[in-house]
CSV table of C-alpha atoms in Angstrom, one decimal:
chain,number,residue,atom,x,y,z
D,1,MET,CA,47.8,-62.0,-31.8
D,2,ALA,CA,44.4,-61.9,-31.7
D,3,ARG,CA,42.0,-58.8,-30.5
D,4,GLU,CA,40.2,-59.8,-26.9
D,5,THR,CA,36.6,-59.5,-27.3
D,6,GLY,CA,34.1,-58.0,-24.6
D,7,GLY,CA,33.8,-54.7,-21.9
D,8,SER,CA,33.7,-50.9,-23.5
D,9,GLU,CA,35.6,-50.2,-26.3
D,10,GLY,CA,36.9,-46.6,-26.8
D,11,PRO,CA,36.4,-44.7,-30.1
D,12,THR,CA,38.9,-46.1,-32.3
D,13,GLY,CA,37.3,-49.7,-31.5
D,14,GLU,CA,40.1,-50.6,-28.6
D,15,ARG,CA,39.1,-51.2,-25.4
D,16,PRO,CA,39.5,-48.2,-22.9
D,17,THR,CA,42.7,-48.1,-20.7
D,18,LYS,CA,42.3,-48.4,-17.0
D,19,ALA,CA,43.0,-44.5,-16.6
D,20,GLN,CA,40.8,-43.7,-19.1
D,21,ARG,CA,38.2,-45.8,-17.2
D,22,LYS,CA,38.7,-43.8,-14.2
D,23,ASP,CA,38.2,-40.8,-16.6
D,24,GLU,CA,35.2,-41.5,-17.0
D,25,ALA,CA,34.1,-42.9,-14.1
D,26,ARG,CA,34.8,-39.9,-12.7
D,27,ARG,CA,32.9,-37.7,-15.3
D,28,GLN,CA,30.0,-39.2,-14.9
D,29,ARG,CA,30.1,-38.9,-11.2
D,30,MET,CA,30.7,-35.0,-11.3
D,31,GLU,CA,27.7,-34.8,-13.8
D,32,ILE,CA,25.6,-36.7,-11.0
D,33,GLU,CA,26.9,-34.5,-8.2
D,34,ARG,CA,26.2,-31.4,-10.7
D,35,ARG,CA,22.7,-32.3,-10.8
D,36,MET,CA,22.1,-33.3,-7.5
D,37,GLY,CA,23.2,-29.9,-7.0
D,38,LEU,CA,21.0,-28.4,-9.5
D,39,SER,CA,17.8,-30.2,-7.4
D,40,ARG,CA,18.9,-29.1,-4.1
D,41,ARG,CA,19.5,-25.6,-5.3
D,42,ASN,CA,15.9,-26.0,-6.8
D,43,ARG,CA,14.0,-27.1,-4.1
D,44,TRP,CA,15.7,-24.6,-1.8
D,45,ILE,CA,14.6,-22.0,-4.1
D,46,ALA,CA,11.0,-23.6,-4.4
D,47,LEU,CA,11.2,-23.4,-0.3
D,48,GLY,CA,11.8,-20.1,-0.3
D,49,VAL,CA,9.6,-18.7,-2.7
D,50,ALA,CA,6.9,-20.7,-0.4
D,51,VAL,CA,8.1,-19.1,2.7
D,52,ASP,CA,7.8,-15.6,1.3
D,53,LEU,CA,4.3,-16.3,-0.1
D,54,ALA,CA,3.2,-17.7,3.5
D,55,ALA,CA,5.1,-14.2,5.3
D,56,GLY,CA,3.2,-12.2,2.9
D,57,ALA,CA,-0.4,-13.7,3.3
D,58,THR,CA,0.5,-13.7,7.1
D,59,VAL,CA,1.2,-10.1,7.2
D,60,PHE,CA,-2.0,-9.3,4.9
D,61,LEU,CA,-4.0,-11.0,7.2
D,62,VAL,CA,-2.4,-9.3,10.3
D,63,THR,CA,-2.2,-5.6,8.6
D,64,ARG,CA,-5.6,-5.6,6.1
D,65,PRO,CA,-8.2,-3.1,7.0
D,66,ARG,CA,-10.9,-4.9,9.0
D,67,PRO,CA,-14.5,-3.0,9.4
D,68,GLU,CA,-15.1,-2.0,12.1
D,69,THR,CA,-18.0,-2.9,14.3
D,70,GLU,CA,-19.3,-1.3,17.2
D,71,ASP,CA,-20.5,-2.9,20.7
D,72,PRO,CA,-23.4,-1.7,21.6
D,73,ALA,CA,-23.1,-2.7,25.3
D,74,GLU,CA,-19.9,-0.6,25.5
D,75,LEU,CA,-21.5,2.2,23.6
D,76,LEU,CA,-24.1,2.5,26.3
D,77,ALA,CA,-21.4,2.0,29.0
D,78,ALA,CA,-19.7,4.7,27.4
D,79,ALA,CA,-22.6,6.9,26.9
D,80,PRO,CA,-22.6,9.5,29.9
D,81,GLN,CA,-19.5,10.1,29.3
D,82,ALA,CA,-19.6,10.5,25.7
D,83,ALA,CA,-22.5,12.9,26.3
D,84,GLN,CA,-20.6,15.1,28.5
D,85,ALA,CA,-17.7,15.1,26.2
D,86,ALA,CA,-20.2,16.0,23.0
D,87,GLY,CA,-21.7,18.9,25.0
D,88,CYS,CA,-25.1,17.6,25.1
D,89,ASP,CA,-27.8,18.9,27.4
D,90,GLU,CA,-30.0,17.1,29.6
D,91,VAL,CA,-32.9,15.5,27.5
D,92,GLN,CA,-35.8,18.3,27.4
D,93,ASN,CA,-39.3,17.3,27.6
D,94,ALA,CA,-41.1,19.4,25.0
D,95,GLY,CA,-44.5,19.2,26.0
D,96,PRO,CA,-47.3,18.7,23.3
D,97,TYR,CA,-48.2,21.3,20.4
D,98,GLN,CA,-50.5,24.2,21.0
D,99,PRO,CA,-53.5,23.4,21.0
D,100,PRO,CA,-53.0,19.9,22.7
D,101,ASP,CA,-55.7,18.7,20.1
D,102,LEU,CA,-53.6,19.1,17.2
D,103,ASP,CA,-50.5,17.4,18.9
D,104,ALA,CA,-51.3,14.1,16.9
D,105,ALA,CA,-53.2,15.6,14.3
D,106,HIS,CA,-53.1,14.1,10.5
D,107,ILE,CA,-52.3,17.1,8.1
D,108,GLY,CA,-55.4,17.3,5.6
D,109,ALA,CA,-57.5,14.9,8.0
D,110,GLU,CA,-61.1,15.9,9.5
D,111,GLY,CA,-60.1,18.5,12.6
D,112,GLY,CA,-56.3,18.5,10.9
D,113,PRO,CA,-54.7,21.7,9.8
D,114,ALA,CA,-55.0,21.6,5.6
D,115,THR,CA,-51.2,21.7,5.3
D,116,MET,CA,-48.0,21.5,7.5
D,117,PRO,CA,-47.9,24.3,9.9
D,118,PRO,CA,-44.4,26.4,10.0
D,119,LEU,CA,-41.9,24.8,12.2
D,120,SER,CA,-41.7,27.8,14.3
D,121,THR,CA,-45.1,27.1,15.6
D,122,TYR,CA,-44.0,23.6,16.5
D,123,PRO,CA,-43.1,23.5,20.6
D,124,SER,CA,-39.2,22.3,20.1
D,125,LEU,CA,-36.2,22.6,17.3
D,126,PRO,CA,-36.4,19.9,16.0
D,127,PRO,CA,-40.3,19.0,16.1
D,128,ALA,CA,-41.0,16.5,18.5
D,129,SER,CA,-44.7,16.1,18.3
D,130,GLY,CA,-47.6,18.1,16.0
D,131,PRO,CA,-49.6,18.2,12.9
D,132,HIS,CA,-48.3,15.1,10.6
D,133,ALA,CA,-48.7,13.5,7.6
D,134,GLY,CA,-50.8,10.2,7.6
D,135,GLN,CA,-48.2,8.4,5.9
D,136,THR,CA,-44.9,7.4,8.5
D,137,LEU,CA,-41.2,7.7,7.3
D,138,PRO,CA,-39.4,4.1,7.6
D,139,ALA,CA,-36.5,3.8,9.7
D,140,GLY,CA,-33.2,4.1,8.0
D,141,VAL,CA,-29.9,6.3,7.1
D,142,TYR,CA,-30.8,8.9,5.1
D,143,SER,CA,-28.3,11.0,3.0
D,144,SER,CA,-30.6,14.1,2.3
D,145,PRO,CA,-33.7,15.7,4.7
D,146,PRO,CA,-36.6,13.5,4.2
D,147,PRO,CA,-40.3,14.7,4.3
D,148,ILE,CA,-40.4,16.2,8.2
D,149,ASP,CA,-44.0,16.0,8.4
D,150,GLN,CA,-44.0,12.0,7.7
D,151,LEU,CA,-40.5,11.8,10.1
D,152,VAL,CA,-42.8,13.4,12.7
D,153,HIS,CA,-45.8,10.6,12.3
D,154,SER,CA,-42.8,7.9,12.6
D,155,LEU,CA,-42.2,9.7,16.1
D,156,GLU,CA,-45.9,9.1,17.5
D,157,HIS,CA,-45.0,5.3,16.2
D,158,GLY,CA,-41.8,5.5,18.6
D,159,ALA,CA,-39.3,6.3,16.4
D,160,ALA,CA,-36.1,7.7,17.7
D,161,LEU,CA,-34.4,10.6,15.4
D,162,VAL,CA,-30.5,11.4,15.2
D,163,TRP,CA,-30.6,14.6,13.3
D,164,TYR,CA,-26.9,16.2,12.3
D,165,GLU,CA,-25.8,19.5,11.3
D,166,PRO,CA,-24.8,19.1,7.4
D,167,ASP,CA,-21.6,20.9,8.1
D,168,ALA,CA,-21.0,18.5,10.9
D,169,PRO,CA,-17.8,16.6,10.9
D,170,GLY,CA,-17.5,13.8,8.5
D,171,ALA,CA,-16.0,10.7,10.7
D,172,GLU,CA,-18.3,10.6,13.4
D,173,VAL,CA,-21.2,11.0,11.1
D,174,THR,CA,-20.0,8.5,9.3
D,175,ARG,CA,-19.7,6.0,12.2
D,176,ILE,CA,-23.3,7.0,13.1
D,177,GLU,CA,-24.5,6.2,9.9
D,178,ASP,CA,-22.8,3.0,9.5
D,179,PHE,CA,-23.9,1.9,12.7
D,180,TYR,CA,-27.2,2.6,12.3
D,181,GLY,CA,-27.1,1.4,8.8
D,182,ARG,CA,-26.1,-2.0,9.8
D,183,SER,CA,-27.2,-3.2,13.3
D,184,ASP,CA,-30.3,-4.4,14.5
D,185,ALA,CA,-30.1,-1.8,17.3
D,186,GLY,CA,-31.4,0.8,14.2
D,187,THR,CA,-34.5,-0.8,13.3
D,188,ARG,CA,-36.5,2.4,15.5
D,189,VAL,CA,-34.1,4.7,14.4
D,190,ILE,CA,-34.1,7.6,11.6
D,191,VAL,CA,-30.4,9.0,11.1
D,192,ALA,CA,-30.7,12.6,9.0
D,193,PRO,CA,-29.3,15.7,8.0
D,194,TYR,CA,-31.6,18.6,9.4
D,195,ASP,CA,-31.4,21.0,6.1
D,196,TYR,CA,-35.3,22.8,5.8
D,197,ALA,CA,-33.8,26.3,4.6
D,198,ASP,CA,-37.5,27.1,3.4
D,199,GLN,CA,-38.4,27.2,7.1
D,200,GLY,CA,-36.2,30.2,8.0
D,201,PRO,CA,-34.0,29.7,11.2
D,202,GLU,CA,-35.8,26.8,12.2
D,203,GLY,CA,-34.7,25.1,9.3
D,204,SER,CA,-31.3,24.8,10.8
D,205,LEU,CA,-30.4,23.2,14.3
D,206,PRO,CA,-30.3,25.2,17.1
D,207,ALA,CA,-26.8,27.5,17.0
D,208,GLY,CA,-23.9,25.8,18.4
D,209,SER,CA,-25.6,22.1,18.2
D,210,GLU,CA,-24.4,19.4,15.3
D,211,MET,CA,-26.4,16.8,16.5
D,212,ALA,CA,-30.2,16.6,17.6
D,213,LEU,CA,-31.7,13.4,19.5
D,214,VAL,CA,-35.7,13.5,19.4
D,215,ALA,CA,-38.2,11.0,20.2
D,216,TRP,CA,-42.1,12.0,21.0
D,217,HIS,CA,-42.1,15.3,23.3
D,218,HIS,CA,-38.5,14.1,23.9
D,219,VAL,CA,-35.4,16.4,22.8
D,220,GLU,CA,-31.6,16.6,23.4
D,221,THR,CA,-29.0,18.6,21.7
D,222,CYS,CA,-25.2,18.3,21.6
D,223,SER,CA,-22.9,20.5,20.3
D,224,ARG,CA,-20.9,17.5,18.4
D,225,PRO,CA,-22.0,14.1,17.0
D,226,SER,CA,-21.3,11.1,18.8
D,227,LEU,CA,-22.4,7.5,18.3
D,228,ALA,CA,-21.9,6.8,22.1
D,229,ALA,CA,-24.2,9.5,23.3
D,230,ALA,CA,-26.7,8.8,20.2
D,231,PHE,CA,-27.1,5.3,20.9
D,232,GLY,CA,-27.6,6.0,25.0
D,233,PHE,CA,-30.7,7.9,23.8
D,234,THR,CA,-32.1,6.1,21.1
D,235,ALA,CA,-31.8,2.7,23.3
D,236,ARG,CA,-33.9,4.1,25.9
D,237,TYR,CA,-36.1,6.8,23.8
D,238,GLY,CA,-37.1,4.2,20.7
D,239,ALA,CA,-40.0,2.0,21.1
D,240,PRO,CA,-39.3,-1.0,21.9
D,241,PRO,CA,-36.1,0.0,23.7
D,242,PHE,CA,-32.9,-1.7,23.1
D,243,ALA,CA,-32.6,-5.4,24.7
D,244,ASP,CA,-33.6,-4.8,28.2
D,245,GLU,CA,-33.1,-1.3,28.7
D,246,GLU,CA,-36.1,0.8,30.0
D,247,TYR,CA,-38.5,2.6,27.8
D,248,LEU,CA,-38.2,6.4,29.0
D,249,GLY,CA,-40.4,7.6,25.6
D,250,GLU,CA,-44.1,8.6,25.8
D,251,ALA,CA,-45.2,8.2,22.5
D,252,PRO,CA,-48.7,7.5,21.9
D,253,GLU,CA,-48.3,4.6,19.5
D,254,ALA,CA,-44.9,3.3,21.1
D,255,GLY,CA,-44.2,-0.2,18.9
D,256,ALA,CA,-46.5,0.8,15.7
D,257,PRO,CA,-44.9,0.2,12.5
D,258,PHE,CA,-43.8,2.6,10.7
């Protein structure tokens, strides 16, 4: 009998039987389904990874540390209560240096002393006026005690000072330094530790005080550092004052550069 031609043949050259064709079709179908299952599983894995990454990114954005930015308006509103909580005294007018003709004298200049007088001769602690250097001290945050004779000259030009005891609690001092270091509210403010050991007792803040706020002729001392209390003072006693605040100081050259 002649062999039929056409169609698929088995490994022996004979045409597959109907049962063999069904088995082959089932095998191919199972292979296709297996591949489709792998594809679906891979898609689900990729989706799961993407969801996890998105969730992780969301958690990071929500929980990551954010730099604190102090609101000047909120600080001013809180200033009276903060000053009371920090044990701040009322602002005192210390009056001029004696004799008064030396209150704004330049050290080494005609009519002025040859050297800076001891701090004990100044009418307040820290000094709020008196003989000073011919050079001013720029506004800013100082990590070590700056030349106090230059600083007094800056007071004459309308600077406001935030002095702190070197051993004062660091967290609040850091808030004060950060605020005045990065805010336009600090353009007329000097922040520094008060520590002049060569001046004897006058080289430290008054006993029980960890912060002193100073403008020309004006001093306010506080038992503890407080940013809100400090800003309540500097916003009004620095010249020019902050925003629309009333200027309460009396610097002879208020608003002059330093």
